[in-house]
Amino acid sequence: MSKNLLVVGASRGIGGAVAQYFYQKGHRILAVSRTPAQAGEWISADVSTAAGIQKVIAAVGDCPLDALLYMGGVWEKNAFTKDFDFLSSSDEETRFVLAVNLIAPIELTKALTKNLSISENPRAIYIGSLSGLEQSASPEVANTASKFGLRGAVQSLRLALAKEQIGFSVINPGNIATEEVISDIEAGLFSQQTPIPMVDVIETVEWILMRSPHVDISEVNLMQKNKYSEG
């Protein structure tokens, strides 16, 4: 059965791949991104701003949503490389990372609850990070704080919106085989490693969407088996 899916971050990376996959499966995709989306009905919006969030809300209107797939994410300059320096990271950059990774998911979820509640089995799935887990922080302060905060926000959303019967899930992956990650590995910015194949992330999203309304998948952690054994 065809679903209405709102995919945030649909121009590239995880969001682009997710949008393209479910579009090819015959689902209706409302694709949010700053630059042209890879598939679906493009909603051009910058969710780091209040105006961008309102633009998404207006574009969705009264359309029923079976799932909110928040696949977007940003991080600091030189993040996850030896060149990253917290003291050189601007306050503006910190606010931008928090706006995209934490504030936008909260505000969009709140505004689109009415759209999700129409569905028989509504889901909201967010991309977190292993660095957002307890005792797993990385030096990228803004990114770590945003991902740790996202997990807390989703736990609270589950309680605050319990009557709406929305399934809330966070997927916490290690390095995913996006074009950016592969390029950084080839350039020597990352250690030699095998990133998690994109198909594993996509199929995790699909698996969550296929669960019955009686099951809530709180979190899924995807770790690289051989990250510390290569190179």
mmCIF file of C-alpha atoms in Angstrom, residues 9-197:
data_model
loop_
_atom_site.group_PDB
_atom_site.id
_atom_site.type_symbol
_atom_site.label_atom_id
_atom_site.label_comp_id
_atom_site.label_asym_id
_atom_site.label_seq_id
_atom_site.Cartn_x
_atom_site.Cartn_y
_atom_site.Cartn_z
ATOM 1 C CA GLY A 9 17.203 16.238 3.974
ATOM 2 C CA ALA A 10 16.207 14.724 0.641
ATOM 3 C CA SER A 11 18.860 16.271 -1.616
ATOM 4 C CA ARG A 12 21.830 14.053 -0.759
ATOM 5 C CA GLY A 13 23.302 11.572 1.693
ATOM 6 C CA ILE A 14 20.993 9.395 3.732
ATOM 7 C CA GLY A 15 17.926 11.533 3.078
ATOM 8 C CA GLY A 16 18.469 11.581 -0.664
ATOM 9 C CA ALA A 17 18.899 7.814 -0.806
ATOM 10 C CA VAL A 18 15.837 7.221 1.389
ATOM 11 C CA ALA A 19 13.675 9.552 -0.711
ATOM 12 C CA GLN A 20 14.776 7.903 -3.935
ATOM 13 C CA TYR A 21 14.260 4.368 -2.607
ATOM 14 C CA PHE A 22 10.727 4.868 -1.336
ATOM 15 C CA TYR A 23 9.784 6.928 -4.399
ATOM 16 C CA GLN A 24 10.829 4.026 -6.610
ATOM 17 C CA LYS A 25 8.719 1.727 -4.438
ATOM 18 C CA GLY A 26 5.655 3.750 -5.395
ATOM 19 C CA HIS A 27 5.188 5.890 -2.289
ATOM 20 C CA ARG A 28 4.343 9.577 -2.364
ATOM 21 C CA ILE A 29 7.395 11.518 -1.213
ATOM 22 C CA LEU A 30 7.264 15.072 0.095
ATOM 23 C CA ALA A 31 10.957 15.902 -0.108
ATOM 24 C CA VAL A 32 12.378 18.735 2.000
ATOM 25 C CA SER A 33 15.799 20.203 1.252
ATOM 26 C CA ARG A 34 17.588 23.448 0.466
ATOM 27 C CA THR A 35 18.831 22.199 -2.921
ATOM 28 C CA PRO A 36 16.803 20.075 -5.401
ATOM 29 C CA ALA A 37 15.635 16.757 -3.965
ATOM 30 C CA GLN A 38 16.669 13.468 -5.535
ATOM 31 C CA ALA A 39 13.065 12.286 -5.838
ATOM 32 C CA GLY A 40 9.495 13.199 -5.018
ATOM 33 C CA GLU A 41 7.700 16.520 -4.645
ATOM 34 C CA TRP A 42 10.374 19.016 -3.712
ATOM 35 C CA ILE A 43 9.690 21.429 -0.868
ATOM 36 C CA SER A 44 12.495 23.976 -1.049
ATOM 37 C CA ALA A 45 13.160 25.029 2.539
ATOM 38 C CA ASP A 46 15.975 25.746 4.982
ATOM 39 C CA VAL A 47 14.866 24.099 8.226
ATOM 40 C CA SER A 48 17.569 25.890 10.202
ATOM 41 C CA THR A 49 15.257 28.929 10.161
ATOM 42 C CA ALA A 50 11.776 29.528 11.535
ATOM 43 C CA ALA A 51 10.685 30.713 8.085
ATOM 44 C CA GLY A 52 11.911 27.477 6.510
ATOM 45 C CA ILE A 53 10.037 25.354 9.018
ATOM 46 C CA GLN A 54 6.853 27.331 8.408
ATOM 47 C CA LYS A 55 7.324 26.829 4.667
ATOM 48 C CA VAL A 56 7.358 23.058 5.155
ATOM 49 C CA ILE A 57 4.271 23.173 7.358
ATOM 50 C CA ALA A 58 2.411 25.274 4.798
ATOM 51 C CA ALA A 59 3.425 22.990 1.921
ATOM 52 C CA VAL A 60 2.179 19.886 3.748
ATOM 53 C CA GLY A 61 -1.089 21.579 4.647
ATOM 54 C CA ASP A 62 -3.770 19.056 5.586
ATOM 55 C CA CYS A 63 -2.102 16.155 3.772
ATOM 56 C CA PRO A 64 -2.193 12.956 5.860
ATOM 57 C CA LEU A 65 1.287 11.654 6.671
ATOM 58 C CA ASP A 66 2.134 8.033 7.330
ATOM 59 C CA ALA A 67 5.654 8.954 8.391
ATOM 60 C CA LEU A 68 7.969 11.832 9.154
ATOM 61 C CA LEU A 69 11.471 10.719 8.166
ATOM 62 C CA TYR A 70 13.941 13.271 9.536
ATOM 63 C CA MET A 71 17.062 12.163 7.691
ATOM 64 C CA GLY A 72 18.866 15.503 7.570
ATOM 65 C CA GLY A 73 21.839 16.496 9.657
ATOM 66 C CA VAL A 74 24.801 18.871 9.739
ATOM 67 C CA TRP A 75 28.024 19.114 11.714
ATOM 68 C CA GLU A 76 30.922 21.446 12.300
ATOM 69 C CA LYS A 77 33.639 22.269 9.765
ATOM 70 C CA ASN A 78 36.317 19.544 9.664
ATOM 71 C CA ALA A 79 34.203 17.386 11.954
ATOM 72 C CA PHE A 80 35.481 13.854 12.610
ATOM 73 C CA THR A 81 38.934 14.648 11.191
ATOM 74 C CA LYS A 82 42.243 15.533 12.828
ATOM 75 C CA ASP A 83 41.727 19.121 11.638
ATOM 76 C CA PHE A 84 38.673 19.759 13.814
ATOM 77 C CA ASP A 85 39.251 22.393 16.501
ATOM 78 C CA PHE A 86 36.437 23.198 18.904
ATOM 79 C CA LEU A 87 37.926 26.551 19.898
ATOM 80 C CA SER A 88 37.948 27.641 16.260
ATOM 81 C CA SER A 89 34.314 26.693 15.726
ATOM 82 C CA SER A 90 32.147 29.811 15.696
ATOM 83 C CA ASP A 91 29.104 30.373 17.887
ATOM 84 C CA GLU A 92 27.134 30.853 14.674
ATOM 85 C CA GLU A 93 28.142 27.349 13.569
ATOM 86 C CA THR A 94 27.075 25.919 16.923
ATOM 87 C CA ARG A 95 23.646 27.525 16.643
ATOM 88 C CA PHE A 96 23.266 26.282 13.053
ATOM 89 C CA VAL A 97 24.056 22.674 13.997
ATOM 90 C CA LEU A 98 21.638 22.761 16.936
ATOM 91 C CA ALA A 99 18.947 24.393 14.791
ATOM 92 C CA VAL A 100 19.060 21.697 12.103
ATOM 93 C CA ASN A 101 19.722 18.633 14.236
ATOM 94 C CA LEU A 102 17.570 19.388 17.269
ATOM 95 C CA ILE A 103 15.241 22.380 17.055
ATOM 96 C CA ALA A 104 13.840 21.627 13.593
ATOM 97 C CA PRO A 105 12.907 17.997 14.402
ATOM 98 C CA ILE A 106 11.053 19.126 17.529
ATOM 99 C CA GLU A 107 9.176 21.962 15.836
ATOM 100 C CA LEU A 108 8.289 19.957 12.728
ATOM 101 C CA THR A 109 7.057 17.022 14.782
ATOM 102 C CA LYS A 110 4.873 19.289 16.889
ATOM 103 C CA ALA A 111 3.358 21.029 13.869
ATOM 104 C CA LEU A 112 2.818 17.841 11.851
ATOM 105 C CA THR A 113 1.304 15.770 14.652
ATOM 106 C CA LYS A 114 -2.150 16.505 13.245
ATOM 107 C CA ASN A 115 -1.074 15.107 9.863
ATOM 108 C CA LEU A 116 0.470 11.984 11.369
ATOM 109 C CA SER A 117 -2.460 11.251 13.665
ATOM 110 C CA ILE A 118 -4.688 10.667 10.630
ATOM 111 C CA SER A 119 -2.683 7.572 9.684
ATOM 112 C CA GLU A 120 -3.536 4.133 11.037
ATOM 113 C CA ASN A 121 0.104 3.443 11.875
ATOM 114 C CA PRO A 122 2.021 6.752 11.994
ATOM 115 C CA ARG A 123 5.795 6.769 12.445
ATOM 116 C CA ALA A 124 8.411 9.416 13.087
ATOM 117 C CA ILE A 125 11.981 8.270 12.444
ATOM 118 C CA TYR A 126 15.067 10.394 13.068
ATOM 119 C CA ILE A 127 18.742 9.946 12.232
ATOM 120 C CA GLY A 128 20.837 10.233 15.354
ATOM 121 C CA SER A 129 24.454 9.227 15.834
ATOM 122 C CA LEU A 130 26.552 6.849 17.910
ATOM 123 C CA SER A 131 28.206 9.949 19.366
ATOM 124 C CA GLY A 132 24.845 10.799 20.919
ATOM 125 C CA LEU A 133 24.923 7.679 23.084
ATOM 126 C CA GLU A 134 26.050 7.685 26.721
ATOM 127 C CA GLN A 135 29.843 7.640 27.123
ATOM 128 C CA SER A 136 30.302 7.827 23.335
ATOM 129 C CA ALA A 137 30.742 11.552 22.768
ATOM 130 C CA SER A 138 33.110 12.882 20.123
ATOM 131 C CA PRO A 139 35.021 16.211 20.290
ATOM 132 C CA GLU A 140 32.463 17.812 17.954
ATOM 133 C CA VAL A 141 30.555 19.525 20.762
ATOM 134 C CA ALA A 142 27.630 20.946 18.786
ATOM 135 C CA ASN A 143 26.987 17.751 16.833
ATOM 136 C CA THR A 144 27.283 15.541 19.930
ATOM 137 C CA ALA A 145 25.006 17.825 21.944
ATOM 138 C CA SER A 146 22.420 17.911 19.169
ATOM 139 C CA LYS A 147 22.334 14.134 18.759
ATOM 140 C CA PHE A 148 22.263 13.486 22.496
ATOM 141 C CA GLY A 149 19.489 16.066 22.776
ATOM 142 C CA LEU A 150 17.578 14.512 19.887
ATOM 143 C CA ARG A 151 17.409 11.206 21.716
ATOM 144 C CA GLY A 152 16.045 12.961 24.800
ATOM 145 C CA ALA A 153 13.564 14.937 22.742
ATOM 146 C CA VAL A 154 12.228 11.808 21.073
ATOM 147 C CA GLN A 155 11.831 10.089 24.442
ATOM 148 C CA SER A 156 9.803 13.075 25.637
ATOM 149 C CA LEU A 157 7.779 13.291 22.428
ATOM 150 C CA ARG A 158 6.738 9.680 22.966
ATOM 151 C CA LEU A 159 5.263 10.707 26.327
ATOM 152 C CA ALA A 160 3.867 14.098 25.307
ATOM 153 C CA LEU A 161 2.091 12.656 22.248
ATOM 154 C CA ALA A 162 1.118 9.269 23.675
ATOM 155 C CA LYS A 163 -2.560 9.788 22.847
ATOM 156 C CA GLU A 164 -1.688 10.217 19.164
ATOM 157 C CA GLN A 165 -0.267 6.669 18.969
ATOM 158 C CA ILE A 166 2.750 7.737 16.897
ATOM 159 C CA GLY A 167 5.703 5.362 16.813
ATOM 160 C CA PHE A 168 8.922 7.240 17.553
ATOM 161 C CA SER A 169 12.322 5.851 16.562
ATOM 162 C CA VAL A 170 15.913 7.059 16.427
ATOM 163 C CA ILE A 171 18.519 5.347 14.253
ATOM 164 C CA ASN A 172 22.047 5.875 15.595
ATOM 165 C CA PRO A 173 24.620 4.933 12.941
ATOM 166 C CA GLY A 174 28.373 4.998 12.681
ATOM 167 C CA ASN A 175 29.928 6.245 9.445
ATOM 168 C CA ILE A 176 27.555 5.664 6.531
ATOM 169 C CA ALA A 177 28.788 5.171 2.971
ATOM 170 C CA THR A 178 27.657 8.554 1.692
ATOM 171 C CA GLU A 179 29.624 10.291 -1.049
ATOM 172 C CA GLU A 180 31.113 12.638 1.539
ATOM 173 C CA VAL A 181 32.322 9.876 3.847
ATOM 174 C CA ILE A 182 33.782 7.826 0.994
ATOM 175 C CA SER A 183 35.560 10.916 -0.328
ATOM 176 C CA ASP A 184 37.000 11.703 3.126
ATOM 177 C CA ILE A 185 38.284 8.136 3.518
ATOM 178 C CA GLU A 186 39.919 8.249 0.084
ATOM 179 C CA ALA A 187 41.480 11.630 0.923
ATOM 180 C CA GLY A 188 42.925 10.278 4.148
ATOM 181 C CA LEU A 189 40.814 12.536 6.374
ATOM 182 C CA PHE A 190 39.246 9.440 7.921
ATOM 183 C CA SER A 191 41.128 6.297 8.874
ATOM 184 C CA GLN A 192 40.898 3.393 6.451
ATOM 185 C CA GLN A 193 37.606 1.671 7.172
ATOM 186 C CA THR A 194 34.527 0.124 5.605
ATOM 187 C CA PRO A 195 31.559 2.437 6.214
ATOM 188 C CA ILE A 196 28.096 1.046 6.765
ATOM 189 C CA PRO A 197 26.417 0.372 3.396
#
